[in-house]
Short mmCIF file of C-alpha atoms and ligand atoms in Angstrom, two decimals:
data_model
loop_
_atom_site.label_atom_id
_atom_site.label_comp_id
_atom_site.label_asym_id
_atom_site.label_seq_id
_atom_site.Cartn_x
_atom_site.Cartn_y
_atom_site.Cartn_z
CA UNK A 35 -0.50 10.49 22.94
CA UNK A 36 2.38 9.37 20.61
CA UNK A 37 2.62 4.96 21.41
CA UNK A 38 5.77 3.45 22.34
CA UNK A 39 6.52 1.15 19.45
CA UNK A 40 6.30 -1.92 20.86
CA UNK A 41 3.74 -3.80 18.99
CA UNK A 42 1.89 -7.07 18.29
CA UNK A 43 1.31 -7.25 14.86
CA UNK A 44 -1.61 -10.04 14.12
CA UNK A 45 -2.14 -10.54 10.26
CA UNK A 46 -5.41 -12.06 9.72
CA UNK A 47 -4.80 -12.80 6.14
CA UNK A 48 -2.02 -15.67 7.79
CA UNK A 49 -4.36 -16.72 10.22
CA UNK A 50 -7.20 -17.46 7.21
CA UNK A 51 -4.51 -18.93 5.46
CA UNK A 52 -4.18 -21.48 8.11
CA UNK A 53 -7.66 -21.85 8.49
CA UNK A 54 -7.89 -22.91 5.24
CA UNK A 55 -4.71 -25.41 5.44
CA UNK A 56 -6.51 -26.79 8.24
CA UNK A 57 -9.86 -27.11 6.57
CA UNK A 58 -8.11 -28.80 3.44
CA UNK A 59 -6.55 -31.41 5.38
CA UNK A 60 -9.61 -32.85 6.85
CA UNK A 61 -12.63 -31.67 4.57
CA UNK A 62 -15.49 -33.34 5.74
CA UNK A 63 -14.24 -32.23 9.89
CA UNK A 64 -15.86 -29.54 10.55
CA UNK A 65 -14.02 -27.23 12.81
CA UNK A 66 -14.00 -25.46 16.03
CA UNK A 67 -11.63 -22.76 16.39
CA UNK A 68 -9.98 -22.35 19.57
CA UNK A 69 -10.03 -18.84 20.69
CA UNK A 70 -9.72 -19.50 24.05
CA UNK A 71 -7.05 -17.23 26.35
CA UNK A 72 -7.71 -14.06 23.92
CA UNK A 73 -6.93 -16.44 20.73
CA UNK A 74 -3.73 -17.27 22.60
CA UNK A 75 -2.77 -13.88 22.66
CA UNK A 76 -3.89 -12.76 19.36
CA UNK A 77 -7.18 -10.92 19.83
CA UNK A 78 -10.25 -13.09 20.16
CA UNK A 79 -12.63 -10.96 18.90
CA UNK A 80 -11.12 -9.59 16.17
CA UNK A 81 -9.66 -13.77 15.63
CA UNK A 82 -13.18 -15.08 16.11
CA UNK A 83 -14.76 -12.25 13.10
CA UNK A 84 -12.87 -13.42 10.79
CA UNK A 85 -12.93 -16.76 11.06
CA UNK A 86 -16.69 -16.40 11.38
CA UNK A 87 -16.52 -14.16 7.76
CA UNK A 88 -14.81 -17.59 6.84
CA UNK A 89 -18.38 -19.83 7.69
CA UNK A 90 -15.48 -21.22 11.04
CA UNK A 91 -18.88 -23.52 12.63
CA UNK A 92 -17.69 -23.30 16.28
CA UNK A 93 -15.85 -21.14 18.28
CA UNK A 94 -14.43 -22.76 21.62
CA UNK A 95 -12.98 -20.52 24.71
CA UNK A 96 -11.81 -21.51 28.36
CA UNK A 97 -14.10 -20.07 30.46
CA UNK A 98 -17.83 -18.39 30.32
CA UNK A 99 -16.10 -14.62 30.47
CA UNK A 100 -14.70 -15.14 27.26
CA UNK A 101 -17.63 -16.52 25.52
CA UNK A 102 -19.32 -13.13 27.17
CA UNK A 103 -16.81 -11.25 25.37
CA UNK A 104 -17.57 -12.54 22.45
CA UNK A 105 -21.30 -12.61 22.75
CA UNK A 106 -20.72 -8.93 23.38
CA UNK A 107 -18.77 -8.41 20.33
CA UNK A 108 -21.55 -9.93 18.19
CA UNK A 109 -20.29 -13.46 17.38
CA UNK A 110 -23.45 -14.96 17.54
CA UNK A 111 -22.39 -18.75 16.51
CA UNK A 112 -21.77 -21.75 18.37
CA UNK A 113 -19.26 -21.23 21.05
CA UNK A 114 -18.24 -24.49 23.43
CA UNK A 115 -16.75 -23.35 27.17
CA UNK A 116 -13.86 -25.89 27.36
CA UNK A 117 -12.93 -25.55 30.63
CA UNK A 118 -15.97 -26.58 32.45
CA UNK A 119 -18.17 -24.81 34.44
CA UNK A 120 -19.41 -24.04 38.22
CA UNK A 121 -22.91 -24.87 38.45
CA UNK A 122 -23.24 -20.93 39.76
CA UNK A 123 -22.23 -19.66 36.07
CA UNK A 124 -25.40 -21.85 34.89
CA UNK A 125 -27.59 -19.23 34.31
CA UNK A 126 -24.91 -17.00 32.83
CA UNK A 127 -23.96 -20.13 30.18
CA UNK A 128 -27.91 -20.38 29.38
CA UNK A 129 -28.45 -16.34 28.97
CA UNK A 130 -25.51 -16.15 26.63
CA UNK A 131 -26.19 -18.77 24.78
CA UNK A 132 -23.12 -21.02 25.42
CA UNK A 133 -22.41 -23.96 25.23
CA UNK A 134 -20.68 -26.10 28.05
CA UNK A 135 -18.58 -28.87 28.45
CA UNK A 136 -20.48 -30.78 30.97
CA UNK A 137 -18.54 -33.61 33.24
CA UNK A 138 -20.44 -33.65 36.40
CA UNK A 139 -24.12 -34.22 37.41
CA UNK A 140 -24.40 -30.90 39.84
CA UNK A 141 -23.05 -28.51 36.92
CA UNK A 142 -25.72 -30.55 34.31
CA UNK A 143 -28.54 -30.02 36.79
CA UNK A 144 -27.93 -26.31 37.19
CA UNK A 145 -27.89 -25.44 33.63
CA UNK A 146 -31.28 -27.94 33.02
CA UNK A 147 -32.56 -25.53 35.96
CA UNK A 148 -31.72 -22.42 34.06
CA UNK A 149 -32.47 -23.76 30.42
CA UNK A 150 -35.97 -24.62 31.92
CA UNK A 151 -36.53 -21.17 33.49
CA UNK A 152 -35.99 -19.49 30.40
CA UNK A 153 -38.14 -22.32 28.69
CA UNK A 154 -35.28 -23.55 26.36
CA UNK A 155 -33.11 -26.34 25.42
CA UNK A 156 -29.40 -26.40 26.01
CA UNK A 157 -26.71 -27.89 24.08
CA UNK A 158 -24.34 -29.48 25.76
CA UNK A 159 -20.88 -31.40 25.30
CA UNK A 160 -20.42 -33.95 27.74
CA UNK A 161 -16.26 -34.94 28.12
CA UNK A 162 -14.90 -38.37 28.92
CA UNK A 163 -11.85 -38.66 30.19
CA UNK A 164 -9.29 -41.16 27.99
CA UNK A 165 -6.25 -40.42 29.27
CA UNK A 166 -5.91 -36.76 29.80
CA UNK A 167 -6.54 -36.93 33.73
CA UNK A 168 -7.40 -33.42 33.45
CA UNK A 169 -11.83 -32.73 32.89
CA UNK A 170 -14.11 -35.56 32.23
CA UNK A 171 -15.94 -38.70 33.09
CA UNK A 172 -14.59 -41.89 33.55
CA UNK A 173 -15.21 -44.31 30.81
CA UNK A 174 -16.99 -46.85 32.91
CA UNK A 175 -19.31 -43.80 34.60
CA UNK A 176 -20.69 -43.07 30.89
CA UNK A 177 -23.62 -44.89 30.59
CA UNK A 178 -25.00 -44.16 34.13
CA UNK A 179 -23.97 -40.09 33.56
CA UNK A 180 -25.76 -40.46 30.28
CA UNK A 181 -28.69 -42.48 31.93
CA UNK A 182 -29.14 -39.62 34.68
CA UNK A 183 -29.04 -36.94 31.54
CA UNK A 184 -32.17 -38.36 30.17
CA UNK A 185 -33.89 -36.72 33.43
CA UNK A 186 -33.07 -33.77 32.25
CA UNK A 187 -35.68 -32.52 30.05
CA UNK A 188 -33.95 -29.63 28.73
CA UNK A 189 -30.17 -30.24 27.99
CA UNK A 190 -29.45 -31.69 24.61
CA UNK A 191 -26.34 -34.05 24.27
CA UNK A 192 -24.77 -32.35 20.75
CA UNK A 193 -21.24 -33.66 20.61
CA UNK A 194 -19.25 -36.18 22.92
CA UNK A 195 -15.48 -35.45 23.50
CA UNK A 196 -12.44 -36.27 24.81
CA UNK A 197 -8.95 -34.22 24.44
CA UNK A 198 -5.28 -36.38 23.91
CA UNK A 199 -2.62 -36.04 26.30
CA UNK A 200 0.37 -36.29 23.80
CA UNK A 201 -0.89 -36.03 20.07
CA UNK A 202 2.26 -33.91 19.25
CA UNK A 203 4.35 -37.51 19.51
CA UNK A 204 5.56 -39.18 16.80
CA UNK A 205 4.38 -42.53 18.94
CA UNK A 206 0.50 -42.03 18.56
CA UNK A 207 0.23 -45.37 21.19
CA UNK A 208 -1.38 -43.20 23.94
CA UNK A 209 -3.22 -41.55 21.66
CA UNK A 210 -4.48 -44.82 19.66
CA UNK A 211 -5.43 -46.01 23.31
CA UNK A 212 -7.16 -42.78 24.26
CA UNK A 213 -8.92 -42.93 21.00
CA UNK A 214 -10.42 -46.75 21.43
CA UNK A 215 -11.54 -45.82 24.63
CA UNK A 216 -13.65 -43.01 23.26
CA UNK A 217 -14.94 -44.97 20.68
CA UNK A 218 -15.82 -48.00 23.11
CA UNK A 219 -17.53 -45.41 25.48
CA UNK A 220 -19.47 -43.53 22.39
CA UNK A 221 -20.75 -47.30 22.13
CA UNK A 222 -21.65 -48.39 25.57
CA UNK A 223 -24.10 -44.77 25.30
CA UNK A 224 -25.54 -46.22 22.35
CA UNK A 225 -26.11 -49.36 23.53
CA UNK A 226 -27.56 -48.04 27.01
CA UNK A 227 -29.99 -46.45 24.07
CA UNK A 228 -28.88 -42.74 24.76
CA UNK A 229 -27.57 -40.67 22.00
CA UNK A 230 -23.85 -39.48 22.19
CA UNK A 231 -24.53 -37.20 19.74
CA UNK A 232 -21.28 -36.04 17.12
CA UNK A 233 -17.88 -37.27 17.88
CA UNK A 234 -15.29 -34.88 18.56
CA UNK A 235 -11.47 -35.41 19.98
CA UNK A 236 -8.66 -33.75 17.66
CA UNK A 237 -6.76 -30.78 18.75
CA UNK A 238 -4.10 -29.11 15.54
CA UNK A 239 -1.39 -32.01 15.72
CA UNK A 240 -4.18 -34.78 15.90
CA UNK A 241 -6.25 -32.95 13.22
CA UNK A 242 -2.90 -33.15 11.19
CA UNK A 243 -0.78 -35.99 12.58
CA UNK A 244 -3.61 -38.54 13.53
CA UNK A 245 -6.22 -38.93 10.64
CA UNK A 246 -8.16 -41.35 12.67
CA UNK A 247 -9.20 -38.85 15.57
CA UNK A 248 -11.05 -36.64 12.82
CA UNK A 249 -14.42 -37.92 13.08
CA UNK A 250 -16.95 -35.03 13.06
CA UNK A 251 -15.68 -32.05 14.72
CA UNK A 252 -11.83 -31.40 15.14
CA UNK A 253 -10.72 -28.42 17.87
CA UNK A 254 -7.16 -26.96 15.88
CA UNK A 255 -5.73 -23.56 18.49
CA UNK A 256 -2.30 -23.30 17.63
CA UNK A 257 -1.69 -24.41 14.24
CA UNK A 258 -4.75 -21.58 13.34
CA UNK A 259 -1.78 -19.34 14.80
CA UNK A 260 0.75 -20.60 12.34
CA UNK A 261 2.64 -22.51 15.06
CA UNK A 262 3.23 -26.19 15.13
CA UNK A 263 3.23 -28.34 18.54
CA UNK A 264 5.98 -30.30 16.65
CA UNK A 265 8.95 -29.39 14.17
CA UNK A 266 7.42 -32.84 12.55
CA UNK A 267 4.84 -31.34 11.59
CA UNK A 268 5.66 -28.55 9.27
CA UNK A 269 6.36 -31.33 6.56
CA UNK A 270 2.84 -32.06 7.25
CA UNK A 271 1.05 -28.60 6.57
CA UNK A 272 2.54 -25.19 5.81
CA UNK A 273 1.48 -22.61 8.02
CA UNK A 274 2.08 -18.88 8.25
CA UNK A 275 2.79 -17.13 11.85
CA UNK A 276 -0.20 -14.75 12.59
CA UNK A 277 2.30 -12.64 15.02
CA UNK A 278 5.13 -10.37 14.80
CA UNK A 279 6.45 -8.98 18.05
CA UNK A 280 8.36 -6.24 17.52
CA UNK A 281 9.55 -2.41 18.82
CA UNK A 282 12.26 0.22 18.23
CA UNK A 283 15.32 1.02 19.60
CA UNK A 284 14.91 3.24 22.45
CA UNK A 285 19.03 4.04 23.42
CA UNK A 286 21.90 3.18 21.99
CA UNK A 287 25.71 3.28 23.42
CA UNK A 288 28.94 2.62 22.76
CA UNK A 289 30.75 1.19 25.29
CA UNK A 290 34.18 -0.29 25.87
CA UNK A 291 35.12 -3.64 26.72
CA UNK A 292 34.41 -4.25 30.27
CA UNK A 293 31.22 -2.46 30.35
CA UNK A 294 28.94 -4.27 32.41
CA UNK A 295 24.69 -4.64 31.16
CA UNK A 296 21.87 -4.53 33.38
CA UNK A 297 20.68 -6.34 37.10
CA UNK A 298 23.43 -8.49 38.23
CA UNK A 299 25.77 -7.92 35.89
CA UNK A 300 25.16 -11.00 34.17
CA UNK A 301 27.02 -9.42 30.32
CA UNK A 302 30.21 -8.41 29.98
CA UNK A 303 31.39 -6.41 26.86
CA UNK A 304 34.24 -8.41 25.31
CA UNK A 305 35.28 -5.77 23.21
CA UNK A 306 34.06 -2.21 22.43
CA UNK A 307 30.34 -3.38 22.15
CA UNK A 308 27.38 -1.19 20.50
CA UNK A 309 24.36 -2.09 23.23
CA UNK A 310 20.92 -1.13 22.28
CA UNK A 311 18.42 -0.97 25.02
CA UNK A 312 14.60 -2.00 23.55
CA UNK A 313 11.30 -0.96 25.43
CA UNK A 314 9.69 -4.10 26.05
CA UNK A 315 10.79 -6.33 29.32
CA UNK A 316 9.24 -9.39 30.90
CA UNK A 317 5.97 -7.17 31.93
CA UNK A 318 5.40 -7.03 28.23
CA UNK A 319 5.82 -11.00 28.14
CA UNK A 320 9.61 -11.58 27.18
CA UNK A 321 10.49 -13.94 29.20
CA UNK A 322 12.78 -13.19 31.67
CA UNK A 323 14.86 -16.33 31.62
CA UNK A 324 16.20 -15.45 28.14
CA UNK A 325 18.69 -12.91 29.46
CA UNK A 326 21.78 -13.36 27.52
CA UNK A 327 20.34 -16.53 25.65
CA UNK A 328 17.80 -14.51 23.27
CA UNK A 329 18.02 -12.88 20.10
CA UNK A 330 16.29 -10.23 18.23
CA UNK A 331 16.65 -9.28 14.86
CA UNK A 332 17.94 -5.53 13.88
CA UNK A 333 18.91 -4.47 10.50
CA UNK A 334 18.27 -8.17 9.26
CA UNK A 335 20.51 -9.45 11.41
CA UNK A 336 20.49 -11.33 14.81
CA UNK A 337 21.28 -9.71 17.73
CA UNK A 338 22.03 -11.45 21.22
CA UNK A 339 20.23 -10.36 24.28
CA UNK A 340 22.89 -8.58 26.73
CA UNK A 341 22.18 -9.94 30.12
CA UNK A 342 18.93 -9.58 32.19
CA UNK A 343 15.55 -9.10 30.98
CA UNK A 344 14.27 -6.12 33.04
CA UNK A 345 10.27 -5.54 33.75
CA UNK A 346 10.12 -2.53 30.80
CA UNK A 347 13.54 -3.08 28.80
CA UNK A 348 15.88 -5.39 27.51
CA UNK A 349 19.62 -4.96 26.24
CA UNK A 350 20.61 -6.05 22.43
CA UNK A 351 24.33 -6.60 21.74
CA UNK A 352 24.19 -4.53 18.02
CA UNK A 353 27.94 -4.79 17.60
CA UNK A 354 28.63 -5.77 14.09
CA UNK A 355 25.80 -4.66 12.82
CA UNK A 356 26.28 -2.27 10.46
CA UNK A 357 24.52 1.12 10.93
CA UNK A 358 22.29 0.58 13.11
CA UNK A 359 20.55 3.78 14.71
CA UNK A 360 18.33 4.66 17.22
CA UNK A 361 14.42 4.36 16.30
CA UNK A 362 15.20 1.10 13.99
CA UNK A 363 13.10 -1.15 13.80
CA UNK A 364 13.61 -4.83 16.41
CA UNK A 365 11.90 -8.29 15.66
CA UNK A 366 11.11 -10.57 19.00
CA UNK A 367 9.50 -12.45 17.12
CA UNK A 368 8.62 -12.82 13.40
CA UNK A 369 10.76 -11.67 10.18
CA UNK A 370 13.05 -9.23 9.12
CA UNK A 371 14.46 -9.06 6.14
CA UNK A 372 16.19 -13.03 5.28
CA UNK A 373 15.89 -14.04 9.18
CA UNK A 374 13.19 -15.23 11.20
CA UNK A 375 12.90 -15.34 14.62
CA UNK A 376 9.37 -17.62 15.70
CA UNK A 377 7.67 -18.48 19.00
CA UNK A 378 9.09 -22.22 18.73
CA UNK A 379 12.56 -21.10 19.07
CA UNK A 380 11.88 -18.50 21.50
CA UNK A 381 9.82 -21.28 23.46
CA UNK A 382 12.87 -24.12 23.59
CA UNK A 383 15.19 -21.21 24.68
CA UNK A 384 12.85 -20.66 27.45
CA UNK A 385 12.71 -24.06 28.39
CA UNK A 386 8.36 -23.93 27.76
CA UNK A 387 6.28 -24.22 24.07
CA UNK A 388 5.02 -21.80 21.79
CA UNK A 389 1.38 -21.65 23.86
CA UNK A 390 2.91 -19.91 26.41
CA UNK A 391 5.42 -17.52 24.72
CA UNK A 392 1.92 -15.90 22.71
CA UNK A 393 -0.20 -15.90 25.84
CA UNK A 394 2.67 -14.23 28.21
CA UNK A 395 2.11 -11.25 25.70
CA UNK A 396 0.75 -8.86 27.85
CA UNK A 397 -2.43 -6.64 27.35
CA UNK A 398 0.44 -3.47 27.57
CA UNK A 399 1.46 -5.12 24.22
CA UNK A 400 -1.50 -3.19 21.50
CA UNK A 401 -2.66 -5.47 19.19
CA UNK A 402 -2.48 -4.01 15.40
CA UNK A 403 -3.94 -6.16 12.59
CA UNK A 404 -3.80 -6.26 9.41
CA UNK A 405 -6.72 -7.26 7.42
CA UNK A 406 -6.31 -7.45 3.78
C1 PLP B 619 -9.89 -29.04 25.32
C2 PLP B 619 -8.99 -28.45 24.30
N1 PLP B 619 -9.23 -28.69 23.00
C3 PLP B 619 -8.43 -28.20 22.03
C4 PLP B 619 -7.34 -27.40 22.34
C5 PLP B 619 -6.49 -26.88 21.22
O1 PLP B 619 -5.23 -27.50 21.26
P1 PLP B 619 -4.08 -27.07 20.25
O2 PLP B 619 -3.81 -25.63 20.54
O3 PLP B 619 -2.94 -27.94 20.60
O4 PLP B 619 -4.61 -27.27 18.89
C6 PLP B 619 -7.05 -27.14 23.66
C7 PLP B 619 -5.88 -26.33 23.99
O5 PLP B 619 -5.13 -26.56 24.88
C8 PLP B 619 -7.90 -27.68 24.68
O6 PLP B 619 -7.66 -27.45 25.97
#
């Protein structure tokens, strides 16, 4: 069957690129790559290969099914489960060879239970919570959590972490608190003569904006993508975006001033109008709130959405633009000729950040990468 054109296009060269930016800024970090909610839309495994091509020391993903689907692609490194764990995915975690994020005493139990029934030791990372409010102990619970660990012959502490609640600010207060508090409770372990094991707190705009939180291990997702969490930022590092988002013109009409576009006639034609109608719609991941506030780019040129975002389609206002024909080529996001269109932009439009414009990208949306 011939594919409707609308594409994800995820070039891997970009994403090394950033890998490498990444790596440069904080050599002796080693880093985790987060690949976590399909590489935020970009393709885990195929993500996850090539940064492991690259020597990438850690992978980290949300939840055990994607460290399965990883496991099952043949990435046989390192990969940290973020998200925590139920202590009924235990034995799952210890047969594939994950390793957890560990912030409670009934999920640590479970996997020491199935690490000893398969006669092993397990890694683990065990969280504090600084400041996130999100997973993790409390600071003051450390040294007892760590104290009731040492029953439990086989799990291994291997890193300590923590995760910042606003390391995209410019004001790095929080974050400088946040970061003290780690660094008192890696000390109260030691102290209580347990072993904390590596210290590891940066996401991407601590790795790049906070050169204190580097320590050993540094967890970068969306800068790998060639996004920044910050405009601030790009003076910092230069990234290239990994994605283009882009399809064809399905229809095109001329229509005269007047003409009404698409549910609830939210667009009016002005003037005789040129309106281009695109296959891709919010079930593809456009957002739907961009209706008559979004732009694509046709013929090198931007062209404003024409009122709502449907499920399948969306309307482009083409007037102006010279030439353009059905089958030519649209850019949601990414470059065409001397304009770019990137997530960040599409992300303040829609009122949310770049995270969620990639991961909205729906599995209808094929994934076609470019290698080399
Ligand atoms: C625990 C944890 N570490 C690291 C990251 C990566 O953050 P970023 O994509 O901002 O680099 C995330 C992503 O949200 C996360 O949840």
């Amino acid at each position: 069957m011939h594919k409707r054109p609308t594409e994800a296009h995820i070039d891997l060269r970009a994403l090394e690129h950033n890998y490498l930016e990444l790596r440069g800024v904080a050599p002796e970090t080693a880093l985790m790559a987060v690949v976590k909610a399909n590489a935020y839309g970009h393709g885990a495994v195929e993500v996850a290969k090539r940064l492991e091509a690259l020597g990438c020391p850690f992978f980290g993903v949300a939840i055990p099914e994607e460290g399965a689907e990883l496991r099952g692609a043949g990435i046989t490194g390192p990969i940290a489960v973020l998200g925590g764990i139920f202590a009924d995915q235990a034995p799952d975690i210890v047969e594939l060879g994950l390793t957890p994020v560990v912030f409670d005493m009934t999920a640590a139990k479970a996997l020491d239970r199935a690490a000893k029934g398969r006669g092993m030791t397990l890694n683990i990372h065990v969280k504090v919570d600084t400041g996130m409010g999100r997973l993790g102990i409390q600071p003051a619970d450390a040294t007892l959590f760590f104290n009731e660990l040492k029953g439990l012959g086989n799990l291994r502490v291997e890193s300590l972490i923590t995760h910042f609640a606003e390391s995209e600010s410019a004001d790095k207060k929080f974050s400088r608190e946040q970061l003290s508090a780690f660094h008192r409770t890696a000390e109260a372990i030691k102290n209580a003569g347990a072993d904390p094991g590596s210290l590891e707190t940066a996401n991407s705009a601590a790795l790049v904006d906070f050169a204190p939180s580097r320590l050993d291990m540094a967890r970068p997702g969306i800068m790998l993508y060639g996004s920044y969490p910050d405009a601030r930022l790009r003076a910092k590092v230069l990234l290239k975006p990994v994605m283009t988002l882009k399809t064809r013109i399905l229809h095109l009409k001329e229509v005269p001033a007047g003409f009404t576009v698409s549910y609830s006639r939210r667009f009016t034609a002005k003037k005789p109008s040129v309106i281009a109608t695109l296959p891709i719609g919010y079930a593809d991941g456009v957002p739907r709130s961009l209706g008559n506030t979004g732009e694509a780019l046709v013929g090198g040129m931007r062209a404003p959405y024409a009122g709502t975002v449907c499920m399948d389609l969306l309307m482009l206002d083409v007037t102006g633009i010279p030439g353009v024909r059905q089958g030519d080529e649209a850019v949601l996001i990414g470059t065409q000729g001397n304009e770019t269109i990137t997530a960040e932009e599409i992300a303040e439009k829609a009122g949310t950040i770049s995270y969620e414009i990639f991961c909205r990208i729906s599995g209808r949306v094929p994934r076609i990468y470019t290698r080399c």
